[in-house]
Coordinates of C-alpha atoms and ligand atoms in Angstrom, one line a residue:
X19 CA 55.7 25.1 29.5
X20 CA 52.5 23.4 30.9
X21 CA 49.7 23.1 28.5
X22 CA 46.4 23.7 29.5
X23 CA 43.4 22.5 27.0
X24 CA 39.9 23.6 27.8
X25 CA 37.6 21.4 29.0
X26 CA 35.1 20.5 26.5
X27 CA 32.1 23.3 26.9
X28 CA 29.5 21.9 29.8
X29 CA 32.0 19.6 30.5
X30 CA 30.7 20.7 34.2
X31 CA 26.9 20.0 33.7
X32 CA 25.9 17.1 35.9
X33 CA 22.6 16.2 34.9
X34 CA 19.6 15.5 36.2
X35 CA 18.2 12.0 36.3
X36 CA 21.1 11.0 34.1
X37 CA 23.6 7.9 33.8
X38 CA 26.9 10.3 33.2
X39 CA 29.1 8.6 30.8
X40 CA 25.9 8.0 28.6
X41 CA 24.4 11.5 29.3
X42 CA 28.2 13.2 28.0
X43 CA 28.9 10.7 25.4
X44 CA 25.5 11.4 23.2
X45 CA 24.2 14.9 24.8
X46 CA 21.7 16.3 23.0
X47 CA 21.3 20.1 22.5
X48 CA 17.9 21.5 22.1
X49 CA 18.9 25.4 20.5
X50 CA 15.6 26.3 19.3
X51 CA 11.8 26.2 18.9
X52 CA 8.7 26.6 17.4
X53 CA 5.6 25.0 17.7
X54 CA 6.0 21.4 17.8
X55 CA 9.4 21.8 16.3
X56 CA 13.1 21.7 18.0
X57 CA 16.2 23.0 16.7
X58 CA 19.5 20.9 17.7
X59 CA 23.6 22.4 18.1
X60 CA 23.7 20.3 15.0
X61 CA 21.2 22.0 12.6
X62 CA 18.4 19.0 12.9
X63 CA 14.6 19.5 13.2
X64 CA 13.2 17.5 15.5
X65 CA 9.4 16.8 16.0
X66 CA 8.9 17.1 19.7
X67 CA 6.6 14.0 20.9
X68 CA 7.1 14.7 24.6
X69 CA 6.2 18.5 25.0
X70 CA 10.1 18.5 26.6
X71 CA 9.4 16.9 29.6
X72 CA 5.3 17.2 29.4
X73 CA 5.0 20.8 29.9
X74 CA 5.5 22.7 26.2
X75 CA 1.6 22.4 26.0
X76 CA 1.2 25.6 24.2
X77 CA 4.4 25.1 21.5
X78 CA 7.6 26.4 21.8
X79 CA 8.3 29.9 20.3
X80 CA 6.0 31.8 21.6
X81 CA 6.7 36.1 21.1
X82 CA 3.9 36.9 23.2
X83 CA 4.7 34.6 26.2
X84 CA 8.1 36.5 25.8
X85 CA 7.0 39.4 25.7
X86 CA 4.8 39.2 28.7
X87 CA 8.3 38.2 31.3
X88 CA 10.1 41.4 29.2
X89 CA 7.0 43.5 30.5
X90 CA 7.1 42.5 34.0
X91 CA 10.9 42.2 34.3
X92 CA 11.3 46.1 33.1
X93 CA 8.4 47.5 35.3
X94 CA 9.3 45.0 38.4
X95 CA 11.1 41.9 38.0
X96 CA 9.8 40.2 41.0
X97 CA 9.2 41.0 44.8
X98 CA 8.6 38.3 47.2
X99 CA 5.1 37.2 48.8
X100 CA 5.9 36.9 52.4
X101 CA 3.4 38.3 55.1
X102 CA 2.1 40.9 53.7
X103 CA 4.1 41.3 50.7
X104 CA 2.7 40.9 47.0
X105 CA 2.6 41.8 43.6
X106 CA 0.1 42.4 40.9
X107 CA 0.7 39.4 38.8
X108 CA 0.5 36.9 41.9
X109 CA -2.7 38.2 43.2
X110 CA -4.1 38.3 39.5
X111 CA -2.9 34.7 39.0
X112 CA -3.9 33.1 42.1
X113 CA -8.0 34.9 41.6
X114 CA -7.7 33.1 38.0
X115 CA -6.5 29.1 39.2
X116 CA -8.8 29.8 42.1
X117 CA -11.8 30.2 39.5
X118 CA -10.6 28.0 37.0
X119 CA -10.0 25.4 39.3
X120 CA -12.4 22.0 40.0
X121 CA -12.6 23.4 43.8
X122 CA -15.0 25.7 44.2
X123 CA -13.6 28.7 47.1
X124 CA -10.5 27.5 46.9
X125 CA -7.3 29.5 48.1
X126 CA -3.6 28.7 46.1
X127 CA -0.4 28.9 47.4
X128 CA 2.1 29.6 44.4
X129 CA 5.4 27.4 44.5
X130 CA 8.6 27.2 42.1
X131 CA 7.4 23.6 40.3
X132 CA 5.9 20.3 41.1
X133 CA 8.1 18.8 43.3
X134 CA 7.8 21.4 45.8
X135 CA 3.7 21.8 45.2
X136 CA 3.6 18.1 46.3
X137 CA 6.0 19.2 49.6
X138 CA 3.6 21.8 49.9
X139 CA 0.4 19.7 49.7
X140 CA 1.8 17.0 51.9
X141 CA 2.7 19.1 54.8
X142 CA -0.4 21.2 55.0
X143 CA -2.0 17.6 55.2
X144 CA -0.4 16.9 58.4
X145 CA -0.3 20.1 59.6
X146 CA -4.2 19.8 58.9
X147 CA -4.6 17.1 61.2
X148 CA -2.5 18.5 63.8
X149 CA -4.2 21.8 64.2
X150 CA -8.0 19.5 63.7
X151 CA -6.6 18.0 67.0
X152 CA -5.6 14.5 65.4
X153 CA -2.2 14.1 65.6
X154 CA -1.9 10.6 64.9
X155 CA -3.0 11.3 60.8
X156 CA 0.2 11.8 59.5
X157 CA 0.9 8.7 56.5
X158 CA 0.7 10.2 53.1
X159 CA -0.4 7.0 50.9
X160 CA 0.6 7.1 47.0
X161 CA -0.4 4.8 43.9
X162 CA 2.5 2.0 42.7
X163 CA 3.7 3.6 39.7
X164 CA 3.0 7.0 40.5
X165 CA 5.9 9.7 40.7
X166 CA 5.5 13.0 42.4
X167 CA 8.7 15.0 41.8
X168 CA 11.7 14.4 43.7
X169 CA 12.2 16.9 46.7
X170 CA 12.2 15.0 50.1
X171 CA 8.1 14.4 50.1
X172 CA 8.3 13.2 46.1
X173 CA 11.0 10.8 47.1
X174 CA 9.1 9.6 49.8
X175 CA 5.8 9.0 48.3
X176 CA 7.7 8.0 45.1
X177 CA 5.8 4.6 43.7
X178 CA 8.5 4.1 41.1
X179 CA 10.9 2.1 44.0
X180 CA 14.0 3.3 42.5
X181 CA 13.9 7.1 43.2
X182 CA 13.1 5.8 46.5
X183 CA 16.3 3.6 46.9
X184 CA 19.5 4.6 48.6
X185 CA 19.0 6.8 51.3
X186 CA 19.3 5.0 54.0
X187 CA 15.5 4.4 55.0
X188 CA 12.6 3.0 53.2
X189 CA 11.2 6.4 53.1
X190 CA 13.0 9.7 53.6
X191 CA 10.1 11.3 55.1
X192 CA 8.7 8.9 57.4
X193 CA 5.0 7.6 57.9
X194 CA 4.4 7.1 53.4
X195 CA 3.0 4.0 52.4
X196 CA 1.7 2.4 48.7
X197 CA -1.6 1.9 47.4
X198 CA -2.4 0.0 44.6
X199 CA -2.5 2.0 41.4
X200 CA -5.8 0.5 39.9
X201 CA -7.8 -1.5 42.3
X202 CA -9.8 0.3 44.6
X203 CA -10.6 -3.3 46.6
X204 CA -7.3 -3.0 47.2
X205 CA -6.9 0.1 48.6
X206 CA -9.8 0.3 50.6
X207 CA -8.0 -3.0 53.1
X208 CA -5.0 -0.9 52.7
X209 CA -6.6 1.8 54.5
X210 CA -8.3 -0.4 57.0
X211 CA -5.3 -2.7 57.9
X212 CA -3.1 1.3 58.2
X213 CA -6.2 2.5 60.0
X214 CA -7.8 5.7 58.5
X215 CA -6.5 7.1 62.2
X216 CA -3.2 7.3 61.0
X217 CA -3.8 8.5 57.4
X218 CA -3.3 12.2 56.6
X219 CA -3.8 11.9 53.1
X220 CA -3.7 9.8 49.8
X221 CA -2.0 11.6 46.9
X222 CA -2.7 10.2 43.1
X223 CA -2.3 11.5 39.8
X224 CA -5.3 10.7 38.0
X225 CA -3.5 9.7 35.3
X226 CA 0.3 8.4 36.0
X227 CA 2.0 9.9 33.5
X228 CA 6.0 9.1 34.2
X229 CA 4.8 5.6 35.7
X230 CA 4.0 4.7 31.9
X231 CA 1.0 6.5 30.6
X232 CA -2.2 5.0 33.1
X233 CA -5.4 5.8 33.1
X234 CA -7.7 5.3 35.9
X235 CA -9.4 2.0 36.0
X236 CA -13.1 2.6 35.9
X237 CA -14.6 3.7 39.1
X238 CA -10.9 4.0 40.7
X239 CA -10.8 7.6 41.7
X240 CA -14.6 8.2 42.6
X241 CA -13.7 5.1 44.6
X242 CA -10.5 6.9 46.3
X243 CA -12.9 10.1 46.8
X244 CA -15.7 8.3 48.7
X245 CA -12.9 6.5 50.8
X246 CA -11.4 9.8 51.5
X247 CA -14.2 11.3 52.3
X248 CA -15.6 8.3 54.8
X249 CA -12.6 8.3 56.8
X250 CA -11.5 11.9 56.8
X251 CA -8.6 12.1 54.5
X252 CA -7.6 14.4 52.3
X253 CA -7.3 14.0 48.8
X254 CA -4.5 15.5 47.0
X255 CA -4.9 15.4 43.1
X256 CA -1.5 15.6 41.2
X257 CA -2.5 17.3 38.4
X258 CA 1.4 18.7 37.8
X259 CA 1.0 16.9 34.3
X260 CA -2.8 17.1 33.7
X261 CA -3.7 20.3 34.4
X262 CA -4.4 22.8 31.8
X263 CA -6.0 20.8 29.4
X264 CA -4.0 17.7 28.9
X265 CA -6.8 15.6 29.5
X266 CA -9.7 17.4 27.6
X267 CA -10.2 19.4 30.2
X268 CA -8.9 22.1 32.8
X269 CA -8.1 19.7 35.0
X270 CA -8.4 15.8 34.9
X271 CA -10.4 16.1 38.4
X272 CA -13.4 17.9 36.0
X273 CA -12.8 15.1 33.8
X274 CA -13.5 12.2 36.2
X275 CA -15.8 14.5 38.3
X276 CA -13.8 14.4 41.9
X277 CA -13.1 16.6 44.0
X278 CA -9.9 16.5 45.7
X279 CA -9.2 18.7 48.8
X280 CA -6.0 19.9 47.3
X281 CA -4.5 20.2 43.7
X282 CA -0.7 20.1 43.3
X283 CA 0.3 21.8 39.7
X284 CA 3.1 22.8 37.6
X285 CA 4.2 22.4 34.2
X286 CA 0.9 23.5 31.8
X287 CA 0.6 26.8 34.0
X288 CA 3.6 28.5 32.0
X289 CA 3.8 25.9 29.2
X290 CA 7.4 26.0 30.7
X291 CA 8.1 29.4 29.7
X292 CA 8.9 29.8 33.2
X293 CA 9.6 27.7 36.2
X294 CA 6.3 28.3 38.2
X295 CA 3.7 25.9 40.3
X296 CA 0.7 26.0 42.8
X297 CA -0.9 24.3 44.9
X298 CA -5.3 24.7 45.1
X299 CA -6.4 24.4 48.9
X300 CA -10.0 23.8 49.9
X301 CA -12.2 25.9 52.2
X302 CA -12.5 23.0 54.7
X303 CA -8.1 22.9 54.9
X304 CA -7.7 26.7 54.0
X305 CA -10.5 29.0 56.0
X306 CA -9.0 28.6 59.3
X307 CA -5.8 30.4 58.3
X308 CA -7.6 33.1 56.9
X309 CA -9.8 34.0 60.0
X310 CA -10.0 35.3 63.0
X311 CA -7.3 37.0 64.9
X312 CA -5.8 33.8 66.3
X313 CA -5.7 32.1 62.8
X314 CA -2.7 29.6 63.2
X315 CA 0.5 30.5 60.5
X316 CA 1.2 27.8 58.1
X317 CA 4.8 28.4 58.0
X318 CA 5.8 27.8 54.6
X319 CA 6.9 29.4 51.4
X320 CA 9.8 29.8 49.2
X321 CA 12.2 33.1 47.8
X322 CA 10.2 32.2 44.4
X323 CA 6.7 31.6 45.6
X324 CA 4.7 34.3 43.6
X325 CA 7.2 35.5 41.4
X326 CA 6.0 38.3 39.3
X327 CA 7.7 37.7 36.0
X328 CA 6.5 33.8 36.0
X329 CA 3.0 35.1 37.4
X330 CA 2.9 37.4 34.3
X331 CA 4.5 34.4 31.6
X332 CA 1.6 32.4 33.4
X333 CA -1.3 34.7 33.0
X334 CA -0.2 35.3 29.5
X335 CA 0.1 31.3 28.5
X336 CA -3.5 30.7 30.1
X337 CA -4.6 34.0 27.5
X338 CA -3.4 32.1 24.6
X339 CA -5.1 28.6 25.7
X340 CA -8.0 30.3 26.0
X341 CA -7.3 32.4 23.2
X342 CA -7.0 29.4 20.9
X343 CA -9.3 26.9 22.4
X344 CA -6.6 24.7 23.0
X345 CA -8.3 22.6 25.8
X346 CA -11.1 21.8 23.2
X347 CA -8.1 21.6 20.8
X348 CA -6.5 18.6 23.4
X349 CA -9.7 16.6 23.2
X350 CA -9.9 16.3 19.9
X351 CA -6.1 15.6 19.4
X352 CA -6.8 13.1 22.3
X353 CA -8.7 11.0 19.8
X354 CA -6.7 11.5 16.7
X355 CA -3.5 10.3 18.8
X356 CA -6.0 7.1 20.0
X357 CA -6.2 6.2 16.5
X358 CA -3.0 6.4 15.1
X359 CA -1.3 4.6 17.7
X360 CA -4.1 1.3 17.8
X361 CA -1.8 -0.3 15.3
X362 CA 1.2 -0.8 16.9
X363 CA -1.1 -2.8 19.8
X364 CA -0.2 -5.4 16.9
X365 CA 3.6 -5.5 16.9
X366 CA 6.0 -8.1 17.7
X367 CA 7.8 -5.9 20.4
X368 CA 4.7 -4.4 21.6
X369 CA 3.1 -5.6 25.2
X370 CA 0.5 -2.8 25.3
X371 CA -0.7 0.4 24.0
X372 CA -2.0 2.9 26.2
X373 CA -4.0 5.8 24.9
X374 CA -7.7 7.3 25.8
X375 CA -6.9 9.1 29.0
X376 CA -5.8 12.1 27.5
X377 CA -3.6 13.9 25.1
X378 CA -1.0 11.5 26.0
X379 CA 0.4 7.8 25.0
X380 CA 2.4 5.6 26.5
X381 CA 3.5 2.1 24.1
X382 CA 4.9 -0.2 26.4
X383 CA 7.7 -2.4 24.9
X384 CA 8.0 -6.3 26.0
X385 CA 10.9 -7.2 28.3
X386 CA 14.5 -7.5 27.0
X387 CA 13.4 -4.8 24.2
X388 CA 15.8 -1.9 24.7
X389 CA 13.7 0.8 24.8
X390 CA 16.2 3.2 24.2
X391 CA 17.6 1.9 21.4
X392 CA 13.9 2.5 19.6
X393 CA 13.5 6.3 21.2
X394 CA 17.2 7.0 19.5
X395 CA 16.3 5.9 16.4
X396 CA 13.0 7.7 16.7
X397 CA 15.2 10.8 17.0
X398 CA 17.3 10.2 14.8
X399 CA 14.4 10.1 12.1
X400 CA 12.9 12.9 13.5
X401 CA 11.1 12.7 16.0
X402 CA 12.0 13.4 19.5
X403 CA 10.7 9.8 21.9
X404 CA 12.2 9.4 25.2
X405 CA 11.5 6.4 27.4
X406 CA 9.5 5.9 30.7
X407 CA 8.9 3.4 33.6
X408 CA 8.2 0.2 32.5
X409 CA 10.0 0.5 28.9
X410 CA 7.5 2.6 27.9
X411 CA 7.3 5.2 24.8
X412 CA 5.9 8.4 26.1
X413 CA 4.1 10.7 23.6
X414 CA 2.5 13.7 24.6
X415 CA 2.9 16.5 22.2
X416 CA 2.3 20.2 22.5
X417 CA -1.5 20.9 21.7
X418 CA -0.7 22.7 18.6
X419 CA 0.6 19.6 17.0
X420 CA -1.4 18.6 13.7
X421 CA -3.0 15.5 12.5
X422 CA -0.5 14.8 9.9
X423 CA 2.7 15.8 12.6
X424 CA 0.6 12.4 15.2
X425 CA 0.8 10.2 12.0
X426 CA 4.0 10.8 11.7
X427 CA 5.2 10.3 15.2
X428 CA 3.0 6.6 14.9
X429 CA 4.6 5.8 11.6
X430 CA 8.0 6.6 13.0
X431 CA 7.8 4.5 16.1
X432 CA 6.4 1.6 13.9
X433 CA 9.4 1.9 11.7
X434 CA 11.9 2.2 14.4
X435 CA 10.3 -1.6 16.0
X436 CA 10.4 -2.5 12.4
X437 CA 14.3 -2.1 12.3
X438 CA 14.9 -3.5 15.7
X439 CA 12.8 -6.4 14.9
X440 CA 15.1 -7.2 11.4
X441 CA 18.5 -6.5 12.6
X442 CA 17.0 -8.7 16.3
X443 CA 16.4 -11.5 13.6
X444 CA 19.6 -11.4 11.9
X445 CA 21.9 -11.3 14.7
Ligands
LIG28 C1 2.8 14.2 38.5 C2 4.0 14.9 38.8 N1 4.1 15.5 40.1 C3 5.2 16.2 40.4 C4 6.3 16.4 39.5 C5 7.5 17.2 39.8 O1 7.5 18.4 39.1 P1 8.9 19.2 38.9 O2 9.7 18.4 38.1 O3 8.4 20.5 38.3 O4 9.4 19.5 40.3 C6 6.2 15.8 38.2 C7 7.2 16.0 37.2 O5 7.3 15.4 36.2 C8 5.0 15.1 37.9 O6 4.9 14.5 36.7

């Protein structure tokens, strides 16, 4: 008799962004949520200091947000947005980002998520510059450090070299280059020794979130805006992290007073209640599709762009940050988090603490510390850390976090380096 065991359940799952062995040996499973809070399978609370992976800017938990996809899904779950298909929620939604938006007339195309926003974005750039009659601007340029997703554009403009590495060519996608991430100097010989003929369009977060938490030097992205402008190309703000309040405001272009010629987005939209992204296009790339009987096609567009149930989730999550002033609500937290993290600028294992540029941290860790040894111990005290580029903490909690919950992911961290540090001595 042959017997056959099961497979341990999700033996199947192959994760994303995952070393395997490590991935299977200690998986973690998130069962519940409220507010800044996760459940695990095994019955611990865990503070959530990452908002999952940035995006649970409104909590977790939330009836209403629930409510809204159970509406939809009952009266029509989705139909698609090709030609002249649509649905209610889409049109609704795009009116609203339109308006809310830090482009004024600006048209959106709806997408599934980031990754394929920034596809999106990057090929109306060149297809900008074909149809303008200037077919030799096709080189996306991207900051060092900065990560856009990973479809075949993301990967190719990736500044984090190892989600570039592998697939034969330097870039996937050809014609992408790197800019420096901070010095404007920099990129401004970049751009002459390329020549601006050959550039479509620079793409930048305006603050690198997954790079390690960066803030824009002083003067950078006014500096990459006047650059764009002088040499005709298009800048495309990744705001899939910082939009919808993360940094204080609607978008961190409002913040630093730019304005891009296209605005990838994601994440904050549905607080991740459901997968849903977009992409803002100005008048100057978008009226010529929209006129005139021999308006070129942009030929583009997914199953899932528009869907009505994540159009509704969305429309609903932007109710309840408006609702709750949780933009204003980000600010302040922005400030609280600034504070309770300055100490740790003072530890042994600490190169740098990065804070200021947002509702979001990043406490980079000195070579040869193992970052992840720190981020389990956070979580297994509590508090849920997970580690970026450059050995880097990320924190970014949900906007409903409180003072006392920030404290706590600070005092946890400092505790974690503290152990680290004493069993480091006396080994
Ligand atoms: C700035 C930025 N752009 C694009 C993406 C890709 O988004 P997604 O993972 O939804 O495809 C991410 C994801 O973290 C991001 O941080």
């Amino acid at each position: 008799m042959t017997i056959v065991t099961a497979a341990k359940p999700g033996a199947a799952l192959w994760n994303p962004q995952a070393h395997m062995p490590t991935a299977r040996a200690k998986r973690l499973v998130i069962t519940g949520g409220q507010g800044a809070w996760l459940e695990t399978s095994t019955g611990d609370r865990l503070l959530d200091a990452t908002a999952s992976l940035w995006h649970a800017n409104i909590g977790h938990g939330r009836e209403r947000l629930a409510r809204a996809a159970y509406d939809q899904m009952v009266k029509l779950e989705t139909y698609h947005t090709f030609g002249r298909f649509s649905n209610e929620p889409a049109l609704e939604l795009a009116d609203r980002l339109a308006e809310m938006g830090p482009i004024p007339g600006a048209k959106v195309m709806l997408t599934s998520g980031g990754s394929d926003s920034v596809d999106l974005a990057c090929k109306l750039a060149r297809r900008h510059w074909q149809l303008e009659g200037r077919a030799d601007k096709k080189i996306i340029l991207s900051r060092d450090g900065g990560y856009h997703g990973l479809h075949a554009f993301g990967t190719s403009v990736a500044g984090l070299q190892y989600n570039r590495d592998g697939y034969g060519t330097p870039s996937l996608i050809p014609e992408t280059a790197r800019i420096s991430t901070n010095d404007i100097d920099a990129v401004r010989r970049s751009v002459t020794e390329l020549g601006p003929d050959n550039i479509a369009a620079i793409i930048a977060e305006p603050v690198i979130g997954t790079g390690g938490v960066i803030g824009p030097a002083e003067g950078y992205l006014e500096g990459l805006e006047e650059l764009c402008r002088r040499h005709d190309i298009l800048l495309i703000a990744d705001e899939v992290i910082t939009g919808f309040g993360r940094t204080g405001r609607q978008f961190a272009s409002q913040r630093w007073g730019i304005r891009p010629d296209l605005v990838t987005m994601a994440k904050g939209v549905t607080s991740g209640y459901a997968p849903l992204g977009g992409v803002l296009v100005a008048p100057q790339v978008a009226d010529r599709f929209f006129e005139g009987a021999d308006a070129p096609m942009f030929r583009h567009g997914l199953t899932y762009s528009g869907h009505a149930t994540a159009c509704a989730v969305a429309l609903a999550n932007l109710d309840v940050i408006e609702e709750e002033q949780l933009v204003e609500r980000a600010a302040w937290l922005e400030n609280v988090l600034e504070k309770v993290v300055a100490p740790l600028t003072d530890h042994e294992l600490v190169e740098e603490v990065r804070a200021g540029a947002g509702f979001m941290a990043g406490i980079h860790l000195h070579d040869g510390v193992v970052g992840d040894s720190i981020a389990e111990a956070c979580t297994d005290a509590g508090v849920l850390i997970r580690v970026i580029h450059d050995n880097t903490l990320q924190i970014c909690p949900p906007f409903v976090t409180t003072e006392d919950e920030l404290d706590l992911i600070a005092t946890t961290i400092a505790q974690a380096l503290d152990a680290y540090l004493t069993r480091r001595t006396t080994s």
